[in-house]
Coordinates of C-alpha atoms in Angstrom, one line a residue:
Chain A
M252 CA 107.5 99.3 105.1
P253 CA 107.3 99.9 101.5
N254 CA 104.1 100.6 100.0
Q255 CA 102.1 97.7 98.4
S256 CA 102.5 97.0 94.8
P257 CA 100.2 98.9 92.6
H258 CA 99.5 95.7 90.8
A259 CA 98.4 93.9 93.9
L260 CA 94.5 94.0 94.5
S261 CA 94.3 97.1 96.7
P262 CA 92.2 96.9 100.1
D263 CA 91.5 100.5 99.3
D264 CA 89.6 99.6 95.9
S265 CA 86.3 99.1 97.5
L266 CA 86.6 102.4 99.6
I267 CA 87.9 104.5 96.6
D268 CA 84.9 103.0 94.5
A269 CA 82.6 104.2 96.9
A270 CA 83.8 107.3 97.7
A271 CA 84.0 108.1 93.8
G272 CA 80.3 107.5 94.1
G273 CA 79.9 110.3 96.5
D274 CA 80.1 108.3 99.6
A275 CA 81.8 110.5 102.2
A276 CA 82.0 108.1 104.9
A277 CA 83.8 105.4 102.9
F278 CA 86.6 108.3 101.9
G279 CA 86.6 109.1 105.9
Q280 CA 87.6 105.4 106.2
L281 CA 90.6 106.2 103.7
V282 CA 91.1 109.3 105.4
Q283 CA 91.8 107.6 108.9
R284 CA 93.8 105.0 107.2
Y285 CA 96.5 107.3 105.9
Q286 CA 96.0 110.5 107.9
D287 CA 99.4 109.5 110.7
R288 CA 101.2 108.4 107.8
L289 CA 100.6 111.7 105.8
L290 CA 100.9 113.7 108.7
T291 CA 104.1 112.5 109.6
S292 CA 105.8 112.9 106.3
L293 CA 104.4 116.5 106.2
T294 CA 105.3 117.3 109.3
R295 CA 109.1 116.2 108.6
F296 CA 109.1 118.0 105.4
T297 CA 107.7 121.3 106.7
G298 CA 108.7 121.2 110.2
S299 CA 105.6 122.3 111.5
R300 CA 102.9 120.3 113.0
E301 CA 100.3 122.9 112.4
Q302 CA 101.1 123.4 108.6
A303 CA 101.4 120.2 108.2
E304 CA 98.0 119.5 109.3
D305 CA 96.5 122.2 107.1
I306 CA 97.8 120.8 104.0
A307 CA 96.9 117.0 105.0
Q308 CA 93.8 118.4 105.3
E309 CA 93.7 120.5 102.2
A310 CA 95.2 117.1 100.4
F311 CA 92.9 114.9 101.3
V312 CA 89.7 117.2 100.3
Q313 CA 91.3 117.7 96.9
A314 CA 91.9 113.9 96.6
Y315 CA 88.3 113.4 97.0
R316 CA 87.5 116.1 94.4
K317 CA 90.0 114.3 91.9
L318 CA 89.0 110.7 92.9
D319 CA 87.5 110.2 89.5
Q320 CA 91.0 111.4 87.9
F321 CA 92.8 108.7 90.1
R322 CA 94.2 106.2 87.4
R323 CA 95.2 103.3 90.2
D324 CA 98.3 103.0 88.3
A325 CA 100.1 103.7 91.6
S326 CA 98.8 102.9 95.1
F327 CA 96.4 105.8 96.6
Y328 CA 99.0 107.1 99.3
T329 CA 101.1 107.4 96.5
W330 CA 98.9 109.4 94.4
L331 CA 97.7 111.4 97.8
H332 CA 101.3 111.8 98.7
R333 CA 102.0 113.7 95.4
I334 CA 99.0 115.9 95.9
A335 CA 100.1 116.5 99.5
H336 CA 103.6 117.6 98.8
N337 CA 103.0 119.4 95.7
R338 CA 100.9 121.6 98.0
A339 CA 103.8 121.4 100.6
M340 CA 106.2 122.5 98.4
S341 CA 104.1 125.7 96.8
A342 CA 103.6 126.4 100.2
G343 CA 107.3 126.2 101.4
R344 CA 108.0 128.3 98.1
K345 CA 105.9 131.2 98.7
K346 CA 107.3 131.1 102.4
R347 CA 111.0 131.0 101.1
E348 CA 111.9 129.6 104.4
R349 CA 115.2 128.2 104.6
V350 CA 116.8 127.6 107.8
S351 CA 120.5 128.6 107.8
I352 CA 123.0 126.9 109.9
E353 CA 123.5 129.9 112.0
S354 CA 120.4 130.0 113.0
L355 CA 120.2 126.5 113.6
R356 CA 123.6 126.9 115.9
A357 CA 121.4 129.6 117.7
A358 CA 118.4 127.2 118.4
A359 CA 120.7 124.8 119.5
G360 CA 122.3 126.9 122.2
G361 CA 118.5 127.9 123.5
A362 CA 117.5 124.6 123.6
E363 CA 120.1 122.6 125.4
V364 CA 120.0 119.6 123.4
A365 CA 120.0 116.8 125.7
E366 CA 123.3 114.6 125.6
P367 CA 122.4 110.7 125.0
Q368 CA 122.4 108.7 127.8
T369 CA 123.6 105.2 127.5
D370 CA 121.6 104.0 130.1
Q371 CA 118.6 105.2 128.9
L372 CA 116.3 103.3 126.7
P373 CA 116.1 105.4 123.2
E374 CA 112.5 105.1 123.3
A375 CA 110.4 107.2 121.0
A376 CA 108.5 108.8 123.5
M377 CA 111.1 109.8 125.4
I378 CA 112.5 112.2 122.9
A379 CA 112.3 115.8 123.8
D380 CA 110.2 118.2 121.9
E381 CA 113.4 120.4 121.6
Q382 CA 115.4 117.6 120.0
I383 CA 112.6 116.8 117.7
A384 CA 112.3 120.7 116.8
L385 CA 116.0 120.5 116.2
V386 CA 115.9 117.8 113.6
H387 CA 113.0 119.5 111.8
R388 CA 115.5 122.6 111.6
A389 CA 118.2 120.7 110.5
L390 CA 115.8 119.1 108.2
A391 CA 114.7 122.2 107.1
T392 CA 118.4 123.3 105.8
L393 CA 118.0 121.0 103.1
A394 CA 117.3 121.8 99.8
E395 CA 113.5 121.4 99.1
D396 CA 114.4 118.3 96.9
Y397 CA 116.7 116.8 98.9
R398 CA 114.3 117.2 101.6
K399 CA 111.5 115.6 99.9
I400 CA 113.6 112.7 98.4
L401 CA 115.1 111.8 102.4
V402 CA 111.4 112.2 103.9
L403 CA 110.3 110.0 101.2
R404 CA 113.0 107.4 102.3
E405 CA 113.2 107.8 105.8
F406 CA 109.4 108.4 107.0
D407 CA 107.3 106.8 104.3
N408 CA 109.6 104.1 103.9
M409 CA 109.3 104.3 100.3
D410 CA 111.9 102.4 98.1
Y411 CA 114.0 104.1 95.1
Q412 CA 111.6 103.1 92.3
Q413 CA 108.6 104.4 94.4
I414 CA 110.5 107.4 95.2
A415 CA 111.1 107.9 91.5
E416 CA 107.7 107.6 90.4
V417 CA 106.4 110.2 93.1
T418 CA 109.2 112.7 92.4
G419 CA 109.5 112.0 88.7
I420 CA 113.3 111.7 88.5
A421 CA 115.4 108.9 87.8
I422 CA 116.6 106.4 90.0
G423 CA 120.2 106.9 90.0
T424 CA 119.0 110.7 90.6
V425 CA 117.3 109.4 93.8
R426 CA 120.2 107.4 94.9
S427 CA 122.8 110.7 94.4
R428 CA 120.5 113.1 96.0
L429 CA 119.6 110.7 98.9
F430 CA 123.2 110.5 99.6
R431 CA 123.9 113.9 99.2
A432 CA 120.9 114.8 101.4
R433 CA 122.0 112.4 104.0
M434 CA 125.5 113.9 104.4
Q435 CA 124.0 117.4 104.6
L436 CA 121.8 116.5 107.2
K437 CA 124.3 114.6 109.1
E438 CA 126.6 118.0 108.7
A439 CA 123.8 119.9 110.0
L440 CA 122.9 117.7 112.9
V441 CA 126.5 117.7 113.8
S442 CA 126.9 121.2 113.9
V443 CA 124.4 121.7 116.7
G444 CA 125.6 118.6 118.5
A445 CA 122.2 116.5 118.2
C446 CA 124.3 114.0 116.4
Q447 CA 127.5 112.7 117.1
S448 CA 130.4 113.4 114.5
Chain B
M34 CA 135.5 114.1 108.5
P35 CA 134.6 111.9 105.5
S36 CA 131.0 113.5 104.9
S37 CA 132.9 116.7 103.5
H38 CA 134.7 114.7 101.1
P39 CA 132.2 112.6 99.4
Q40 CA 133.6 110.4 96.2
P41 CA 131.9 109.5 93.4
D42 CA 131.0 105.7 94.6
D43 CA 130.1 107.5 98.1
R44 CA 126.5 107.6 96.8
L45 CA 126.8 103.4 96.6
L46 CA 127.4 103.3 100.5
S47 CA 124.1 105.3 101.3
A48 CA 122.2 103.0 98.7
Y49 CA 124.1 100.1 100.4
L50 CA 122.4 100.7 103.7
D51 CA 119.0 101.0 102.1
G52 CA 119.4 97.6 100.0
E53 CA 119.2 99.2 96.6
L54 CA 121.9 97.6 95.1
T55 CA 122.5 95.3 92.3
D56 CA 124.5 92.3 93.2
G57 CA 127.7 93.4 91.4
E58 CA 127.5 96.8 93.1
R59 CA 127.2 95.2 96.4
A60 CA 130.2 93.2 96.1
Q61 CA 132.2 96.3 95.0
V62 CA 131.0 98.1 97.8
E63 CA 131.7 95.4 100.4
Q64 CA 135.2 94.7 98.9
R65 CA 135.7 98.4 99.4
L66 CA 134.3 98.5 103.0
A67 CA 136.8 95.8 104.0
Q68 CA 139.8 97.6 102.8
D69 CA 139.0 101.6 103.1
A70 CA 138.2 102.5 106.9
E71 CA 136.8 105.8 105.8
A72 CA 134.0 104.3 103.8
R73 CA 133.1 102.4 107.0
Q74 CA 133.2 105.5 108.9
T75 CA 130.9 106.7 106.5
V76 CA 128.8 103.9 106.5
E77 CA 128.3 104.1 110.0
Q78 CA 127.7 107.8 110.1
L79 CA 124.8 107.2 107.6
R80 CA 123.7 104.3 109.7
Q81 CA 123.4 106.5 113.0
L82 CA 122.0 109.0 111.0
R83 CA 119.1 106.8 110.2
T84 CA 118.7 105.7 114.1
T85 CA 118.7 109.3 114.8
L86 CA 115.4 110.0 112.3
A87 CA 114.0 106.7 113.1
D88 CA 113.8 107.6 117.0
L89 CA 111.5 110.4 115.9
P90 CA 108.0 109.7 117.2
P91 CA 105.5 109.3 114.4
E92 CA 102.8 112.0 114.3
K93 CA 99.4 111.2 115.2
A94 CA 96.1 112.8 114.1
N95 CA 94.1 114.5 116.2
A96 CA 91.1 112.3 117.5
D97 CA 88.7 114.8 115.1
F98 CA 91.2 114.9 112.0
T99 CA 89.0 112.5 110.1
A100 CA 85.7 113.8 111.3
R101 CA 86.9 117.4 110.3
V102 CA 88.2 116.2 106.5
V103 CA 84.7 114.5 106.1
Q104 CA 83.3 117.5 107.0
Q105 CA 84.8 119.6 105.3
I106 CA 84.5 117.6 102.3
Q107 CA 80.6 117.6 102.6
A108 CA 80.5 121.5 103.3
A109 CA 82.7 122.8 101.2
V110 CA 83.1 120.7 98.0
P111 CA 80.4 122.2 95.7
A112 CA 77.9 120.0 94.1
S113 CA 80.1 120.3 90.9
S114 CA 82.7 118.9 92.3
Q115 CA 81.4 115.7 93.6
P116 CA 83.3 112.6 92.1
V117 CA 79.7 111.4 90.7
A118 CA 76.5 112.3 92.8
V119 CA 75.7 115.4 94.4
A120 CA 75.4 114.6 97.9
G121 CA 75.1 116.5 101.3
R122 CA 72.5 118.8 102.2
I123 CA 70.9 119.4 99.0
G124 CA 70.6 115.5 98.5
E125 CA 68.9 115.0 102.3
E126 CA 65.5 114.3 102.2
P127 CA 63.7 116.0 105.5
S128 CA 61.7 112.9 105.7
G129 CA 64.3 110.5 106.4
A130 CA 63.4 108.8 103.0
G131 CA 67.1 109.1 101.8
G132 CA 68.0 109.3 98.0
Q133 CA 69.5 112.0 96.1
F134 CA 68.3 114.4 93.3
T135 CA 70.4 114.7 90.4
I136 CA 70.3 118.1 88.6
G137 CA 67.5 118.3 85.8
R138 CA 65.9 115.1 86.8
S139 CA 63.6 116.3 89.5
R140 CA 61.3 119.0 90.0
R141 CA 63.6 121.0 92.1
G142 CA 66.8 119.9 89.8
W143 CA 65.0 121.8 87.2
A144 CA 64.6 124.9 89.1
W145 CA 68.3 124.9 89.6
A146 CA 69.1 124.3 86.0
A147 CA 66.7 127.0 85.0
M148 CA 68.3 129.2 87.5
A149 CA 71.7 128.0 86.5
I150 CA 70.7 128.8 82.7
A151 CA 69.2 132.4 83.3
A152 CA 72.1 133.3 85.6
S153 CA 74.8 132.5 83.4
V154 CA 72.8 134.5 80.6
L155 CA 73.1 137.4 82.7
L156 CA 76.3 136.7 83.5
M157 CA 77.8 136.5 79.8
A158 CA 75.4 139.3 78.7
F159 CA 77.7 141.7 80.7
L160 CA 81.0 140.3 80.0
P161 CA 83.0 141.5 76.8
Q162 CA 84.3 138.7 75.0
E163 CA 87.9 139.5 76.1
S164 CA 86.6 139.0 79.7
R165 CA 85.0 135.7 79.3
E166 CA 88.1 134.3 77.8
V167 CA 90.1 135.1 80.7
A168 CA 87.6 133.9 83.3
K169 CA 87.6 130.7 81.1
Q170 CA 91.5 130.5 81.0
Q171 CA 91.6 131.3 85.2
D172 CA 89.1 128.4 85.7
Q173 CA 91.5 126.0 83.6
A174 CA 94.3 127.1 85.3
A175 CA 93.0 126.2 88.6
F176 CA 91.7 123.4 87.4
D177 CA 95.5 122.2 86.3
E178 CA 96.5 123.7 89.8
G179 CA 94.2 121.0 91.2
E180 CA 92.5 124.4 92.8
V181 CA 89.3 123.1 91.8
A182 CA 88.0 119.7 90.5
A183 CA 87.0 120.9 87.0
P184 CA 86.4 124.3 85.1
I185 CA 82.9 125.2 86.5
P186 CA 80.3 124.5 83.8
V187 CA 78.1 127.7 83.1
S188 CA 74.9 125.7 83.7
K189 CA 76.2 124.5 87.3
A190 CA 77.5 128.1 88.4
P191 CA 74.5 129.9 90.1
L192 CA 74.2 127.4 92.6
E193 CA 76.1 129.7 94.7
I194 CA 74.1 132.7 93.9
G195 CA 72.2 134.2 96.4
A196 CA 73.6 131.9 98.8
A197 CA 72.5 133.0 102.4
D198 CA 76.6 133.0 103.6
P199 CA 78.0 136.1 102.1
A200 CA 81.4 134.7 102.6
S201 CA 81.3 132.3 100.3
P202 CA 82.4 132.9 96.8
S203 CA 79.8 133.4 94.7
A204 CA 79.5 131.7 91.3
A205 CA 79.6 135.2 89.7
E206 CA 82.9 135.7 91.4
M207 CA 84.2 132.8 90.2
M208 CA 83.4 133.2 86.7
T209 CA 84.2 137.0 86.8
D210 CA 87.1 136.9 89.0
G211 CA 89.3 140.1 88.2
V212 CA 87.3 140.8 85.1
A213 CA 86.7 144.6 84.7
L214 CA 83.5 145.4 83.6
P215 CA 81.9 148.7 81.9
P216 CA 81.4 151.1 84.7
S217 CA 78.3 152.3 83.0
A218 CA 76.7 148.5 83.1
D219 CA 73.2 149.1 84.1
L220 CA 73.1 145.5 85.4
S221 CA 69.7 146.2 87.5
K222 CA 67.6 147.2 84.3
E223 CA 69.2 144.4 82.4
A224 CA 69.2 141.8 84.8
S225 CA 65.2 142.6 85.6
A226 CA 64.4 141.6 82.2
L227 CA 65.6 138.0 82.6
P228 CA 63.6 135.3 84.3
S229 CA 64.1 133.6 87.6
V230 CA 67.6 134.4 88.7
G231 CA 66.6 136.0 92.2
A232 CA 65.5 132.3 93.4
D233 CA 67.0 132.1 97.0
A234 CA 69.2 129.0 97.4
D235 CA 67.6 128.7 100.9
E236 CA 64.2 128.7 99.4
L237 CA 65.0 125.8 97.3
S238 CA 66.3 123.4 99.9
V239 CA 64.8 120.2 100.0
D240 CA 63.1 121.0 103.7
Q241 CA 61.0 123.9 102.2
P242 CA 58.5 124.2 99.1
T243 CA 59.6 125.0 96.1
S244 CA 57.9 127.4 93.8
D245 CA 56.7 125.7 90.9
L246 CA 57.2 128.9 89.0
L247 CA 60.7 128.3 89.1
A248 CA 60.6 125.2 87.3
P249 CA 60.1 126.3 83.4
A250 CA 60.3 123.9 81.1
A251 CA 60.6 121.2 84.0
P252 CA 59.2 118.1 82.6
P253 CA 56.7 116.7 84.3
G254 CA 57.9 113.1 84.2
P255 CA 56.5 110.3 86.2
E256 CA 57.9 111.2 89.6
A257 CA 56.3 114.6 89.6
D258 CA 54.3 115.4 92.7
S259 CA 50.9 116.7 91.3
G260 CA 49.8 117.7 94.9
F261 CA 52.9 119.6 95.4
A262 CA 52.4 121.7 92.3
M263 CA 48.9 122.5 93.3
Q264 CA 49.9 123.6 96.5
S265 CA 52.1 125.9 94.9
R266 CA 49.5 127.2 92.3
S267 CA 47.3 128.2 95.2
A268 CA 50.3 130.5 96.6
S269 CA 51.6 131.6 93.5
A270 CA 50.7 135.3 94.0
E271 CA 52.6 135.6 97.3
Q272 CA 55.4 133.4 96.0
M273 CA 55.8 135.9 93.1
A274 CA 56.0 138.8 95.4
T275 CA 58.8 136.8 97.0
Q276 CA 60.6 135.9 93.7
Q277 CA 60.5 139.5 92.8
A278 CA 61.9 140.6 96.3
N279 CA 64.7 137.9 95.7
R280 CA 65.5 139.0 92.4
R281 CA 66.0 142.5 93.3
R282 CA 68.4 141.4 96.3
D283 CA 70.1 138.9 94.0
Q284 CA 70.5 141.4 91.6
S285 CA 71.8 143.9 94.2
Q286 CA 74.4 141.3 95.2
L287 CA 75.5 141.0 91.8
I288 CA 76.3 144.6 91.1
Q289 CA 78.1 144.6 94.4
Q290 CA 80.2 141.8 93.3
Y291 CA 81.1 143.3 89.9
K292 CA 82.1 146.5 91.3
M293 CA 84.3 144.9 93.7
L294 CA 85.8 143.0 90.8
Q295 CA 86.0 146.1 89.1
D296 CA 87.7 147.3 91.5
R297 CA 90.5 144.4 92.2
S298 CA 90.9 144.8 88.5
A299 CA 91.9 148.3 88.8
R300 CA 94.5 147.9 91.3
S301 CA 95.9 144.6 89.9
R302 CA 96.4 146.7 86.7
Q303 CA 98.1 149.7 88.4
S304 CA 100.6 147.2 90.4
S305 CA 101.6 145.1 87.1
T306 CA 102.6 148.0 85.3
K307 CA 105.1 148.8 88.4
D308 CA 106.7 145.6 88.5
E309 CA 109.8 145.2 86.8
A310 CA 111.0 141.9 88.7
S311 CA 113.1 139.2 87.0
D312 CA 111.2 136.4 85.3
L313 CA 113.6 133.5 86.7
V314 CA 115.1 133.6 89.9
V315 CA 118.2 130.8 89.9
N316 CA 120.5 129.7 92.8
V317 CA 123.6 128.4 91.2
I318 CA 126.1 126.5 94.1
L319 CA 129.6 126.6 92.8
T320 CA 132.9 124.9 93.8
P321 CA 135.4 127.6 94.6
A322 CA 137.3 126.4 91.0
A323 CA 134.3 126.9 89.0
Y324 CA 133.6 130.3 90.7
R325 CA 137.1 131.7 89.9
E326 CA 137.1 130.1 86.6
A327 CA 133.5 129.8 85.2
W328 CA 132.1 133.0 87.4
V329 CA 134.9 135.5 87.5
D330 CA 137.1 135.0 84.4
N331 CA 134.1 134.5 82.1
I332 CA 131.5 136.8 83.2
L333 CA 132.8 139.1 85.6
T334 CA 136.2 140.3 84.2
K335 CA 134.5 140.2 80.5
Q336 CA 131.7 142.4 81.9
V337 CA 128.9 140.4 80.9
C338 CA 127.2 141.9 84.2
Q339 CA 128.0 143.4 87.7
P340 CA 127.0 141.6 90.5
T341 CA 124.4 143.6 92.9
Q342 CA 126.2 143.7 96.2
Q343 CA 123.4 145.7 98.2
V344 CA 120.0 145.3 97.0
T345 CA 118.3 148.4 97.3
V346 CA 114.9 148.1 99.0
N347 CA 112.8 151.4 98.2
G348 CA 109.3 150.3 99.4
A349 CA 107.6 151.1 96.0
D350 CA 106.9 147.4 95.4
K351 CA 106.1 145.7 98.4
Q352 CA 106.3 142.2 96.1
K353 CA 109.4 143.1 94.8
A354 CA 110.9 144.6 97.8
D355 CA 110.1 141.4 99.8
R356 CA 111.6 139.1 97.1
E357 CA 114.6 141.3 97.0
T358 CA 115.2 141.3 100.7
A359 CA 115.2 137.2 100.8
F360 CA 117.6 137.4 98.3
T361 CA 119.7 139.9 100.3
E362 CA 119.3 137.7 103.6
A363 CA 120.1 134.2 101.7
A364 CA 122.9 135.7 100.1
T365 CA 124.3 137.0 103.3
A366 CA 123.4 134.2 105.8
R367 CA 125.2 131.8 103.0
S368 CA 128.0 134.0 102.5
T369 CA 128.6 134.4 106.6
R370 CA 128.1 130.8 106.7
Q371 CA 130.4 129.3 104.0
Q372 CA 132.7 132.7 104.6
Q373 CA 132.8 132.6 100.8
P374 CA 131.4 135.2 98.4
S375 CA 128.0 135.2 97.4
Q376 CA 126.5 137.5 94.7
V377 CA 123.3 138.8 93.4
V378 CA 123.5 139.6 89.8
D379 CA 120.9 140.4 87.5
L380 CA 121.4 139.6 83.4
Q381 CA 119.7 138.3 80.6
A382 CA 118.6 134.8 80.0
D383 CA 120.6 134.2 77.0
Q384 CA 123.9 135.5 78.8
F385 CA 123.3 133.6 81.6
A386 CA 122.7 130.2 79.3
E387 CA 125.9 131.2 78.0
F388 CA 127.0 130.9 81.7
L389 CA 125.8 127.5 82.1
S390 CA 127.4 126.3 79.0
T391 CA 130.7 127.7 80.3
L392 CA 129.8 125.8 83.5
Q393 CA 129.0 122.7 81.4
I394 CA 132.8 122.5 80.2
N395 CA 134.0 122.4 84.1
T396 CA 130.8 120.5 84.8
L397 CA 132.3 118.6 87.6
K398 CA 132.8 121.9 89.4
C399 CA 129.1 122.9 89.8
S400 CA 126.9 121.6 92.9
S401 CA 123.8 122.8 91.4
V402 CA 121.7 125.2 89.8
E403 CA 117.8 125.7 90.8
V404 CA 115.6 127.3 88.0
E405 CA 112.4 128.6 89.7
P406 CA 109.9 131.2 88.0
V407 CA 108.9 134.2 89.8
E408 CA 105.4 134.7 90.3
K409 CA 104.1 138.2 88.8
P410 CA 101.4 140.5 89.8
V411 CA 98.4 139.1 87.6
D412 CA 97.9 141.6 84.8
L413 CA 94.3 140.9 83.7
N414 CA 94.9 142.4 80.2
Q415 CA 97.1 139.6 79.4
P416 CA 96.1 135.6 79.3
Q417 CA 97.1 134.4 83.0
T418 CA 99.8 131.6 83.1
N419 CA 99.3 128.8 85.6
F420 CA 102.4 128.8 87.8
W421 CA 102.3 125.2 88.1
Q422 CA 102.5 124.8 84.3
N423 CA 105.6 127.5 84.8
Y424 CA 106.9 125.2 87.2
N425 CA 106.8 122.1 85.8
R426 CA 108.2 124.0 82.3
L427 CA 111.1 125.7 83.8
G428 CA 111.4 125.0 87.4
N429 CA 113.2 122.1 89.6
V430 CA 115.8 121.6 86.7
K431 CA 119.3 121.1 87.8
V432 CA 122.7 120.7 86.3
A433 CA 123.9 117.2 87.8
P434 CA 127.4 117.1 88.5
T435 CA 127.5 114.0 86.3
Q436 CA 126.2 115.4 83.5
N437 CA 127.7 114.6 80.0
P438 CA 129.8 117.6 79.1
T439 CA 129.0 116.9 75.5
K440 CA 125.7 117.5 76.0
P441 CA 123.7 120.6 76.8
T442 CA 122.5 120.4 80.0
R443 CA 118.9 119.7 80.8
A444 CA 118.7 123.6 82.8
T445 CA 120.9 124.8 79.7
Q446 CA 118.3 123.7 77.0
K447 CA 115.3 125.0 79.1
L448 CA 116.9 128.3 79.3
T449 CA 117.9 128.4 75.7
N450 CA 114.5 127.1 74.2
E451 CA 112.0 128.2 76.2
I452 CA 113.0 131.3 77.7
K453 CA 113.3 134.5 75.7
P454 CA 116.8 135.6 75.5
T455 CA 115.6 138.7 76.8
D456 CA 114.0 137.6 79.9
R457 CA 115.8 139.2 83.0
V458 CA 117.3 136.4 85.0
R459 CA 118.1 136.9 88.8
A460 CA 121.2 134.5 90.2
L461 CA 122.2 134.3 93.5
I462 CA 125.6 133.0 93.0
V463 CA 126.8 130.9 96.2
V464 CA 130.4 129.5 96.6
E465 CA 130.6 126.3 98.4
A466 CA 133.0 126.2 101.5
E467 CA 137.0 126.4 100.7
E468 CA 137.2 122.9 102.9
K469 CA 135.6 121.1 99.8
Q470 CA 137.9 122.5 97.4
G471 CA 140.5 120.0 97.6
N472 CA 138.1 117.3 96.5
T473 CA 136.9 119.3 93.8
G474 CA 138.3 117.0 91.3
H475 CA 136.0 114.2 92.2
R476 CA 132.8 116.4 91.7

């Protein structure tokens, strides 16, 4: 589901106006509207639910502080997302955490990844926590730039134009990085048996 | 496996799945898919990957997440950072009558403003000009980074002075963070000569009476509460005594803060003199051919620099040691993973720029060059450089595999134009797995 066009009348506008006037409750409604989406995106990017929650909370607070700087040339979520991922990338850079394929294999060996069964419905709720963690670790093997674009596309459902706006790179670059990111992730998942080759 | 043999047009396959192709490109892809089994397999793999990712359940925020954010906004966002009006505890009327007050527009507002001005004078009087510049730059840097909403205006700073919660950073600390003060400064003596600094924030909260004496030069205005003023006068002697006690306490707090900042500054200066870290960290991922031709032939054999195979960690500088350890681990991990040499080298920026130019000739053989700045210990004697400014200026630049070889790469331009030639660069040279070698002609 792509974001709505920034030129369309945004349902967020009245809440943003109220929040900009100091109405914290109005901002609370914005938080409620986007918290799950942002949290999902950040969890996939950081690989840690706990860290994602911290960053999301900080991002919302920072967005509130800087609300008067929001020029509305993009959607509120796009703007919020940019704040959040800047913080996430900054935090990730400080940690310098990059998972190697070797550690990924080791993790897979300990996690006993469940073989997908054809007679089992692939419902999201049925996916084991270990398998989710494995995908997160596979995502962590990607370079930040690749991972960011992949998350924007696959979990934030942004189109290439929106990704280009958020990341500040050309659409052609989005296209090529996305392809490389997918292929690298595929390799990482195949190497641990989480995905068929 | 097709994934290890990407062709130039393969990225169209990915965009094809996303519905992000032009009509012409889509027709081109469909024609290829009709003829090329390997391309069909790649598309199927990409489709399967998307399914795997889509099957991950979305995250759900905890039930109290919204409340926590709103609470944090109300509690942690200082009045100066509120988008427009001052809200929260200060603005709440205990009677439930509602309404907010704006600094300078009510009796209490003027009291705050008077405190702000007086405390600012106190702070500025003890800060040398150079230190004030540093503090100003730090505020601006924090603003640029988005850590604070705006550089804190001097007139609003003392809102935190004398606050009951010692854990919260005071305005004095924010203004003078990291600034060394003259050890000989007799703060208590000089501070006592200044008016109205010692007012307690609690005393000025709306649910307690506010001293009339704390509102010097307050314009009476139509909203002035004369009954309130009379009540204040009748208790003036007692309140003056309270003010003096508060003033002494706040002066004591300021002195403690200054000492703490002085110690911190001294420690920071010590650590900065020891730092010999690189100015830039660069990750270079090369194809085997580029490694041989551009790196071995042009750099190593010409002895431009020698790789540091084993980085020594002496523990003298923990930050440096951590960085080097991370590098060594990364090099080892990549080398092990790819069964190819990975090297850590230190060289000058101009040498590295030349190396990048060499790569450019063989641009199709270079996978990526990632440049990132290194955070160095703060040197309080120098103007502070904002990390994000640095990052935006230098970081995140890459050599695109399809870059026009006749033009300098963006990374080269950045390195050539914006990095001093004598800056030190630490490069991690990683070679892609040999299995991709057969495909280097496509890169």
